[in-house]
């Protein structure tokens, strides 16, 4: 048995799981949030112990050191020494054209991840920081990078290439790369197990603060809503999703925005936040229920965009066996699922509202018995998928 530590480092958070492989037993898990703020919080859970502590978490180094203290605690720890962790798997959002598979991290890999900062400004910088901190605290562990973009390497050129001059594709590698690949891979494999079909046509819908959808045919990604960077496609917490390029030119040429200000607007100030003033869907649903028209419209817009892509991907695959909802919103928001699945009988989706309203952490089918297309809710487990890929390097 090998203990694999999984680190998912965000701009102000650090998620972790310590997984015993190949048994897949989670020894400890948790989250450090509000890193860099005075009111930081550490959530830690193991089989015999759990705690939530408030303290100032100055940076990611402090965060991982606090996690390590719990992992090795005399009373409730699950390991005795940093050497008990032979490998650490890191989620890295953008691998560009450089990485089509999981890799052991060295200086060249870190340099490449840094070169891709501009393509994933919200994600790659903290991803690299998490790697650097882990190297400091666990110097003897093999550090492994698992890229969100890797699962989408199977997307055919007719779908991944943009209609811009060929030299930008050939020399500058400007194309669709896709994201959330670890999640889409995990839940599509679970859906295939459920369907028990040799050939399947599945649409996976990953809805969190960041959102994306993937058309998965026979286990392979063939199209995806995110592209060169993680800002297009669906409406997200603070990201705009699809937008007419002319709007960008208008903002710069007519309204005096700089390119940096437009990037900040589309990444940080748009999406559900721009539409409602809230980025957390729970707040938006609560306000919508109280009659807030902006929040009601934002929910309709959000669901409408998802429905459009379901139709597009059903066409791209020439059929549809299942739609899978996953991630924080996909797994927990019966409101969004209902809005998406309403009036979709032409495509074979028939939602059972009673099943849809039940909260569960288990995989489940929320469609009616007669629904031609299965409507599945599958909790994602990116950490386990990263652990499976990391263990192969130990």
Short mmCIF file of C-alpha atoms in Angstrom, two decimals:
data_model
loop_
_atom_site.label_atom_id
_atom_site.label_comp_id
_atom_site.label_asym_id
_atom_site.label_seq_id
_atom_site.Cartn_x
_atom_site.Cartn_y
_atom_site.Cartn_z
CA UNK A 1 0.00 0.00 0.00
CA UNK A 2 1.20 3.53 -0.86
CA UNK A 3 -0.04 6.81 0.60
CA UNK A 4 -0.66 9.36 -2.16
CA UNK A 5 -1.24 13.00 -1.17
CA UNK A 6 -3.42 14.94 -3.60
CA UNK A 7 -3.16 18.73 -3.68
CA UNK A 8 -5.53 21.07 -5.50
CA UNK A 9 -4.16 24.55 -4.92
CA UNK A 10 -6.39 27.55 -5.68
CA UNK A 11 -5.70 31.27 -5.45
CA UNK A 12 -6.92 31.47 -1.84
CA UNK A 13 -7.54 27.82 -1.00
CA UNK A 14 -5.86 24.43 -0.78
CA UNK A 15 -7.86 21.19 -1.03
CA UNK A 16 -6.19 17.94 -0.08
CA UNK A 17 -6.77 14.22 0.28
CA UNK A 18 -4.44 11.51 1.51
CA UNK A 19 -5.45 8.30 -0.27
CA UNK A 20 -4.14 4.83 0.38
CA UNK A 21 -3.59 3.15 -2.97
CA UNK A 22 -4.55 0.85 -4.54
CA UNK A 23 -7.26 0.28 -1.90
CA UNK A 24 -8.61 3.81 -2.62
CA UNK A 25 -9.18 4.37 1.10
CA UNK A 26 -9.24 8.06 2.06
CA UNK A 27 -7.09 8.39 5.19
CA UNK A 28 -7.60 12.14 5.57
CA UNK A 29 -9.08 15.03 3.63
CA UNK A 30 -9.84 18.68 4.01
CA UNK A 31 -9.68 22.24 2.87
CA UNK A 32 -7.73 25.33 3.83
CA UNK A 33 -9.64 28.43 2.78
CA UNK A 34 -9.19 32.21 2.85
CA UNK A 35 -5.44 31.94 2.49
CA UNK A 36 -3.88 35.41 2.78
CA UNK A 37 -6.72 36.72 4.93
CA UNK A 38 -6.89 37.27 8.67
CA UNK A 39 -9.88 34.94 8.98
CA UNK A 40 -8.43 31.78 7.43
CA UNK A 41 -9.98 28.40 8.13
CA UNK A 42 -8.70 24.81 8.15
CA UNK A 43 -11.10 21.87 7.76
CA UNK A 44 -9.52 18.49 8.46
CA UNK A 45 -11.18 15.08 8.59
CA UNK A 46 -9.97 11.54 9.12
CA UNK A 47 -11.76 8.34 10.14
CA UNK A 48 -11.26 9.05 13.85
CA UNK A 49 -11.06 12.84 13.98
CA UNK A 50 -12.43 16.00 12.44
CA UNK A 51 -11.96 19.69 13.15
CA UNK A 52 -12.50 23.17 11.75
CA UNK A 53 -10.13 25.83 13.04
CA UNK A 54 -9.97 29.55 12.38
CA UNK A 55 -6.56 31.23 12.19
CA UNK A 56 -4.59 33.59 10.02
CA UNK A 57 -3.15 31.66 7.06
CA UNK A 58 -0.48 33.92 5.63
CA UNK A 59 0.28 31.94 2.47
CA UNK A 60 0.18 28.50 0.85
CA UNK A 61 3.35 27.43 2.66
CA UNK A 62 1.69 28.02 6.02
CA UNK A 63 -1.45 26.24 4.79
CA UNK A 64 0.36 23.04 3.80
CA UNK A 65 2.47 23.09 6.96
CA UNK A 66 -0.72 23.22 9.05
CA UNK A 67 -2.17 20.32 7.05
CA UNK A 68 1.04 18.34 7.61
CA UNK A 69 0.80 18.97 11.38
CA UNK A 70 -2.60 17.31 11.41
CA UNK A 71 -1.45 14.43 9.20
CA UNK A 72 1.43 13.68 11.61
CA UNK A 73 -0.27 14.64 14.91
CA UNK A 74 0.66 12.38 17.84
CA UNK A 75 -2.97 11.75 18.79
CA UNK A 76 -5.03 11.92 15.59
CA UNK A 77 -2.42 11.76 12.82
CA UNK A 78 -2.50 9.15 10.04
CA UNK A 79 1.22 9.12 9.20
CA UNK A 80 4.39 9.34 11.30
CA UNK A 81 6.80 11.06 8.95
CA UNK A 82 6.79 13.01 5.63
CA UNK A 83 8.63 10.03 4.13
CA UNK A 84 5.40 8.00 4.60
CA UNK A 85 4.13 9.85 1.51
CA UNK A 86 6.11 8.61 -1.51
CA UNK A 87 4.25 10.69 -4.10
CA UNK A 88 2.14 13.83 -4.36
CA UNK A 89 -0.31 14.40 -7.21
CA UNK A 90 -1.01 18.01 -8.18
CA UNK A 91 -3.95 19.26 -10.20
CA UNK A 92 -2.67 21.66 -12.86
CA UNK A 93 -5.31 23.38 -14.97
CA UNK A 94 -3.52 24.26 -18.22
CA UNK A 95 -0.96 22.05 -19.92
CA UNK A 96 -1.14 23.78 -23.30
CA UNK A 97 0.41 21.89 -26.21
CA UNK A 98 3.31 20.82 -23.99
CA UNK A 99 1.53 18.15 -21.93
CA UNK A 100 -0.81 15.51 -23.29
CA UNK A 101 -0.38 13.22 -20.30
CA UNK A 102 0.51 13.06 -16.61
CA UNK A 103 4.20 13.82 -15.88
CA UNK A 104 6.76 13.76 -13.08
CA UNK A 105 7.55 17.37 -12.18
CA UNK A 106 11.05 18.73 -12.75
CA UNK A 107 12.39 22.25 -13.37
CA UNK A 108 11.43 22.16 -17.05
CA UNK A 109 7.85 21.18 -16.20
CA UNK A 110 7.61 24.04 -13.69
CA UNK A 111 8.93 26.50 -16.27
CA UNK A 112 6.32 25.33 -18.78
CA UNK A 113 3.52 25.69 -16.23
CA UNK A 114 4.72 29.24 -15.54
CA UNK A 115 4.82 30.05 -19.25
CA UNK A 116 1.12 29.13 -19.39
CA UNK A 117 0.10 31.61 -16.65
CA UNK A 118 -1.47 33.96 -19.22
CA UNK A 119 -3.79 31.19 -20.49
CA UNK A 120 -5.12 30.29 -17.03
CA UNK A 121 -4.43 33.32 -14.82
CA UNK A 122 -6.84 32.19 -12.09
CA UNK A 123 -5.41 28.68 -11.82
CA UNK A 124 -1.88 27.99 -13.04
CA UNK A 125 -0.13 30.47 -10.67
CA UNK A 126 -1.59 28.89 -7.48
CA UNK A 127 -1.12 25.41 -9.01
CA UNK A 128 2.61 26.12 -9.36
CA UNK A 129 2.74 27.60 -5.86
CA UNK A 130 1.27 24.39 -4.46
CA UNK A 131 3.98 22.38 -6.22
CA UNK A 132 6.76 24.60 -4.87
CA UNK A 133 5.44 24.41 -1.31
CA UNK A 134 5.04 20.61 -1.51
CA UNK A 135 8.63 20.24 -2.74
CA UNK A 136 9.78 22.20 0.30
CA UNK A 137 7.81 20.18 2.87
CA UNK A 138 8.07 16.75 1.17
CA UNK A 139 11.52 16.84 -0.48
CA UNK A 140 11.73 13.06 -0.94
CA UNK A 141 8.31 12.60 -2.54
CA UNK A 142 7.83 12.21 -6.28
CA UNK A 143 5.83 15.26 -7.43
CA UNK A 144 3.40 14.50 -10.25
CA UNK A 145 1.34 16.92 -12.37
CA UNK A 146 -2.07 15.85 -13.67
CA UNK A 147 -3.37 18.31 -16.26
CA UNK A 148 -7.02 19.27 -16.72
CA UNK A 149 -6.37 19.62 -20.44
CA UNK A 150 -5.04 16.06 -20.99
CA UNK A 151 -8.41 14.25 -21.33
CA UNK A 152 -9.35 16.55 -24.22
CA UNK A 153 -6.37 15.63 -26.41
CA UNK A 154 -8.71 13.25 -28.29
CA UNK A 155 -10.91 16.09 -29.59
CA UNK A 156 -10.66 15.99 -33.41
CA UNK A 157 -9.05 18.89 -35.24
CA UNK A 158 -12.35 19.83 -36.89
CA UNK A 159 -13.66 20.69 -33.40
CA UNK A 160 -10.48 21.99 -31.72
CA UNK A 161 -9.14 24.28 -34.45
CA UNK A 162 -10.29 27.90 -34.75
CA UNK A 163 -11.05 29.55 -38.10
CA UNK A 164 -8.09 31.92 -37.91
CA UNK A 165 -4.91 31.99 -40.06
CA UNK A 166 -3.26 28.55 -40.10
CA UNK A 167 0.09 29.84 -38.90
CA UNK A 168 -1.42 30.80 -35.52
CA UNK A 169 -2.41 27.17 -35.06
CA UNK A 170 0.77 25.67 -36.48
CA UNK A 171 3.36 28.03 -34.97
CA UNK A 172 1.66 29.50 -31.91
CA UNK A 173 -0.50 26.48 -30.97
CA UNK A 174 -3.66 28.57 -30.64
CA UNK A 175 -6.50 26.04 -30.43
CA UNK A 176 -9.10 24.62 -28.07
CA UNK A 177 -7.48 22.80 -25.12
CA UNK A 178 -10.40 22.22 -22.73
CA UNK A 179 -10.47 21.99 -18.94
CA UNK A 180 -11.91 20.05 -15.98
CA UNK A 181 -10.66 16.98 -17.83
CA UNK A 182 -9.96 14.98 -14.67
CA UNK A 183 -13.57 15.42 -13.56
CA UNK A 184 -15.09 14.70 -16.99
CA UNK A 185 -12.94 11.57 -17.33
CA UNK A 186 -13.93 10.26 -13.90
CA UNK A 187 -17.70 10.77 -14.19
CA UNK A 188 -17.90 9.59 -17.81
CA UNK A 189 -16.21 6.34 -16.81
CA UNK A 190 -18.69 5.94 -13.94
CA UNK A 191 -21.56 6.62 -16.35
CA UNK A 192 -20.24 3.97 -18.75
CA UNK A 193 -20.16 1.46 -15.89
CA UNK A 194 -23.79 2.32 -15.13
CA UNK A 195 -24.92 2.08 -18.76
CA UNK A 196 -23.03 -1.18 -19.36
CA UNK A 197 -22.66 -0.35 -23.05
CA UNK A 198 -19.67 -0.99 -25.31
CA UNK A 199 -20.44 2.14 -27.30
CA UNK A 200 -21.91 5.17 -25.54
CA UNK A 201 -22.77 8.80 -26.17
CA UNK A 202 -22.61 10.85 -22.98
CA UNK A 203 -22.70 14.56 -22.15
CA UNK A 204 -20.98 15.41 -18.88
CA UNK A 205 -22.01 18.70 -17.25
CA UNK A 206 -19.49 19.99 -14.69
CA UNK A 207 -21.08 22.88 -12.79
CA UNK A 208 -19.17 24.69 -10.07
CA UNK A 209 -17.76 28.20 -9.82
CA UNK A 210 -16.14 27.20 -13.10
CA UNK A 211 -18.39 25.31 -15.54
CA UNK A 212 -17.91 23.15 -18.60
CA UNK A 213 -19.52 20.42 -20.67
CA UNK A 214 -17.97 17.58 -22.65
CA UNK A 215 -19.28 15.34 -25.40
CA UNK A 216 -17.86 11.90 -24.58
CA UNK A 217 -18.22 9.27 -27.31
CA UNK A 218 -17.06 5.73 -26.57
CA UNK A 219 -15.09 7.00 -23.58
CA UNK A 220 -13.25 9.76 -25.45
CA UNK A 221 -13.72 13.51 -25.34
CA UNK A 222 -14.78 14.73 -28.80
CA UNK A 223 -15.94 18.29 -27.98
CA UNK A 224 -15.93 20.66 -25.03
CA UNK A 225 -17.28 24.08 -24.07
CA UNK A 226 -14.08 25.66 -22.72
CA UNK A 227 -11.32 26.44 -25.17
CA UNK A 228 -7.94 28.16 -25.39
CA UNK A 229 -8.51 29.55 -21.90
CA UNK A 230 -11.10 28.75 -19.21
CA UNK A 231 -13.47 31.67 -19.80
CA UNK A 232 -15.83 30.74 -22.68
CA UNK A 233 -18.74 28.34 -22.99
CA UNK A 234 -21.19 28.23 -20.09
CA UNK A 235 -22.07 31.11 -17.76
CA UNK A 236 -19.93 30.73 -14.62
CA UNK A 237 -19.61 32.26 -11.17
CA UNK A 238 -17.53 35.26 -12.29
CA UNK A 239 -16.66 34.33 -15.90
CA UNK A 240 -18.77 35.42 -18.86
CA UNK A 241 -18.83 32.27 -20.94
CA UNK A 242 -19.51 32.75 -24.67
CA UNK A 243 -19.50 36.37 -25.82
CA UNK A 244 -19.47 38.07 -29.22
CA UNK A 245 -15.86 39.09 -29.93
CA UNK A 246 -17.16 42.44 -31.17
CA UNK A 247 -18.03 43.35 -27.59
CA UNK A 248 -14.34 43.11 -26.67
CA UNK A 249 -13.32 45.40 -29.55
CA UNK A 250 -16.09 47.85 -28.59
CA UNK A 251 -14.97 47.94 -24.95
CA UNK A 252 -11.40 48.74 -26.01
CA UNK A 253 -11.92 51.00 -29.04
CA UNK A 254 -15.07 52.89 -28.02
CA UNK A 255 -15.24 52.75 -24.21
CA UNK A 256 -11.53 53.10 -23.47
CA UNK A 257 -10.90 49.81 -21.66
CA UNK A 258 -7.40 48.39 -21.74
CA UNK A 259 -6.90 44.76 -22.77
CA UNK A 260 -6.01 43.95 -19.14
CA UNK A 261 -9.23 45.59 -17.90
CA UNK A 262 -11.30 43.58 -20.39
CA UNK A 263 -9.60 40.37 -19.28
CA UNK A 264 -10.33 41.25 -15.64
CA UNK A 265 -13.95 42.07 -16.53
CA UNK A 266 -14.55 38.75 -18.32
CA UNK A 267 -12.69 36.60 -15.75
CA UNK A 268 -13.59 38.24 -12.45
CA UNK A 269 -16.62 40.55 -12.82
CA UNK A 270 -18.95 38.80 -15.23
CA UNK A 271 -21.00 35.59 -15.19
CA UNK A 272 -23.52 35.23 -12.38
CA UNK A 273 -21.72 37.92 -10.37
CA UNK A 274 -22.12 40.46 -13.16
CA UNK A 275 -25.76 39.52 -13.67
CA UNK A 276 -26.83 39.47 -10.02
CA UNK A 277 -24.14 40.84 -7.70
CA UNK A 278 -23.69 37.30 -6.30
CA UNK A 279 -21.22 34.64 -7.44
CA UNK A 280 -22.49 31.85 -5.15
CA UNK A 281 -25.43 30.03 -6.74
CA UNK A 282 -26.96 29.31 -3.33
CA UNK A 283 -27.37 33.04 -2.75
CA UNK A 284 -28.79 33.52 -6.24
CA UNK A 285 -31.34 30.71 -5.82
CA UNK A 286 -32.33 32.12 -2.43
CA UNK A 287 -32.86 35.61 -3.88
CA UNK A 288 -34.72 34.24 -6.90
CA UNK A 289 -37.13 32.43 -4.58
CA UNK A 290 -37.74 35.76 -2.83
CA UNK A 291 -38.73 37.37 -6.13
CA UNK A 292 -35.45 38.94 -7.26
CA UNK A 293 -35.98 39.38 -11.03
CA UNK A 294 -32.27 39.68 -11.86
CA UNK A 295 -31.53 36.40 -10.09
CA UNK A 296 -34.49 34.66 -11.75
CA UNK A 297 -33.30 35.79 -15.18
CA UNK A 298 -29.70 34.77 -14.44
CA UNK A 299 -30.83 31.22 -13.56
CA UNK A 300 -32.84 31.04 -16.79
CA UNK A 301 -29.85 32.28 -18.82
CA UNK A 302 -27.55 29.79 -17.10
CA UNK A 303 -29.82 26.83 -17.85
CA UNK A 304 -30.56 28.00 -21.41
CA UNK A 305 -26.85 28.00 -22.28
CA UNK A 306 -26.51 24.42 -20.96
CA UNK A 307 -29.56 23.29 -22.96
CA UNK A 308 -28.09 24.74 -26.16
CA UNK A 309 -24.90 22.75 -25.71
CA UNK A 310 -26.82 19.54 -24.94
CA UNK A 311 -28.55 19.95 -28.31
CA UNK A 312 -25.29 20.72 -30.08
CA UNK A 313 -23.44 17.75 -28.60
CA UNK A 314 -26.32 15.34 -29.25
CA UNK A 315 -26.01 16.42 -32.88
CA UNK A 316 -22.20 16.06 -32.86
CA UNK A 317 -22.46 12.49 -31.55
CA UNK A 318 -25.57 11.60 -33.59
CA UNK A 319 -27.37 10.44 -30.45
CA UNK A 320 -27.41 10.55 -26.68
CA UNK A 321 -27.46 7.87 -23.99
CA UNK A 322 -27.00 9.95 -20.83
CA UNK A 323 -26.58 13.44 -19.44
CA UNK A 324 -24.42 13.56 -16.31
CA UNK A 325 -24.54 16.39 -13.76
CA UNK A 326 -21.51 16.75 -11.51
CA UNK A 327 -19.44 19.13 -9.30
CA UNK A 328 -20.78 21.43 -6.57
CA UNK A 329 -23.73 22.93 -8.44
CA UNK A 330 -24.41 19.95 -10.68
CA UNK A 331 -24.58 17.58 -7.70
CA UNK A 332 -26.52 19.85 -5.33
CA UNK A 333 -28.74 22.25 -7.26
CA UNK A 334 -32.09 20.63 -8.05
CA UNK A 335 -33.15 24.06 -9.35
CA UNK A 336 -30.57 24.18 -12.15
CA UNK A 337 -31.11 20.52 -13.04
CA UNK A 338 -34.86 21.08 -13.32
CA UNK A 339 -34.45 24.20 -15.47
CA UNK A 340 -32.05 22.36 -17.79
CA UNK A 341 -34.18 19.24 -18.18
CA UNK A 342 -37.55 20.97 -18.63
CA UNK A 343 -38.96 20.86 -22.19
CA UNK A 344 -36.26 18.50 -23.41
CA UNK A 345 -38.57 15.61 -24.31
CA UNK A 346 -37.66 15.90 -28.02
CA UNK A 347 -34.13 14.81 -27.07
CA UNK A 348 -35.46 12.05 -24.81
CA UNK A 349 -34.93 13.64 -21.38
CA UNK A 350 -37.74 13.17 -18.86
CA UNK A 351 -36.95 14.34 -15.32
CA UNK A 352 -38.49 12.76 -12.22
CA UNK A 353 -38.97 15.81 -10.00
CA UNK A 354 -39.28 13.75 -6.83
CA UNK A 355 -35.96 11.98 -7.47
CA UNK A 356 -34.39 15.29 -8.48
CA UNK A 357 -35.30 16.92 -5.15
CA UNK A 358 -33.56 14.25 -3.05
CA UNK A 359 -30.14 15.20 -1.69
CA UNK A 360 -27.59 12.41 -1.81
CA UNK A 361 -23.85 11.90 -2.09
CA UNK A 362 -24.41 8.72 -4.07
CA UNK A 363 -24.55 8.25 -7.83
CA UNK A 364 -28.20 8.23 -8.92
CA UNK A 365 -30.56 8.33 -11.88
CA UNK A 366 -33.06 11.22 -11.57
CA UNK A 367 -34.92 10.50 -14.80
CA UNK A 368 -38.31 8.87 -15.09
CA UNK A 369 -38.44 5.17 -15.89
CA UNK A 370 -39.60 5.95 -19.42
CA UNK A 371 -36.87 8.54 -20.04
CA UNK A 372 -35.01 7.45 -23.20
CA UNK A 373 -31.90 9.32 -22.07
CA UNK A 374 -30.58 8.62 -18.58
CA UNK A 375 -30.25 11.70 -16.37
CA UNK A 376 -27.49 10.92 -13.89
CA UNK A 377 -26.04 12.76 -10.92
CA UNK A 378 -22.53 11.49 -10.29
CA UNK A 379 -20.38 13.05 -7.55
CA UNK A 380 -17.02 13.83 -9.09
CA UNK A 381 -13.83 12.61 -7.46
CA UNK A 382 -10.96 14.40 -9.12
CA UNK A 383 -8.68 13.51 -6.22
CA UNK A 384 -9.15 9.77 -6.71
CA UNK A 385 -8.58 10.12 -10.45
CA UNK A 386 -5.36 12.07 -9.76
CA UNK A 387 -4.28 9.39 -7.26
CA UNK A 388 -4.82 6.65 -9.85
CA UNK A 389 -2.63 8.47 -12.31
CA UNK A 390 0.00 9.38 -9.72
CA UNK A 391 0.47 5.86 -8.30
CA UNK A 392 1.80 4.66 -11.67
CA UNK A 393 4.94 6.75 -11.10
CA UNK A 394 5.78 5.24 -7.69
#
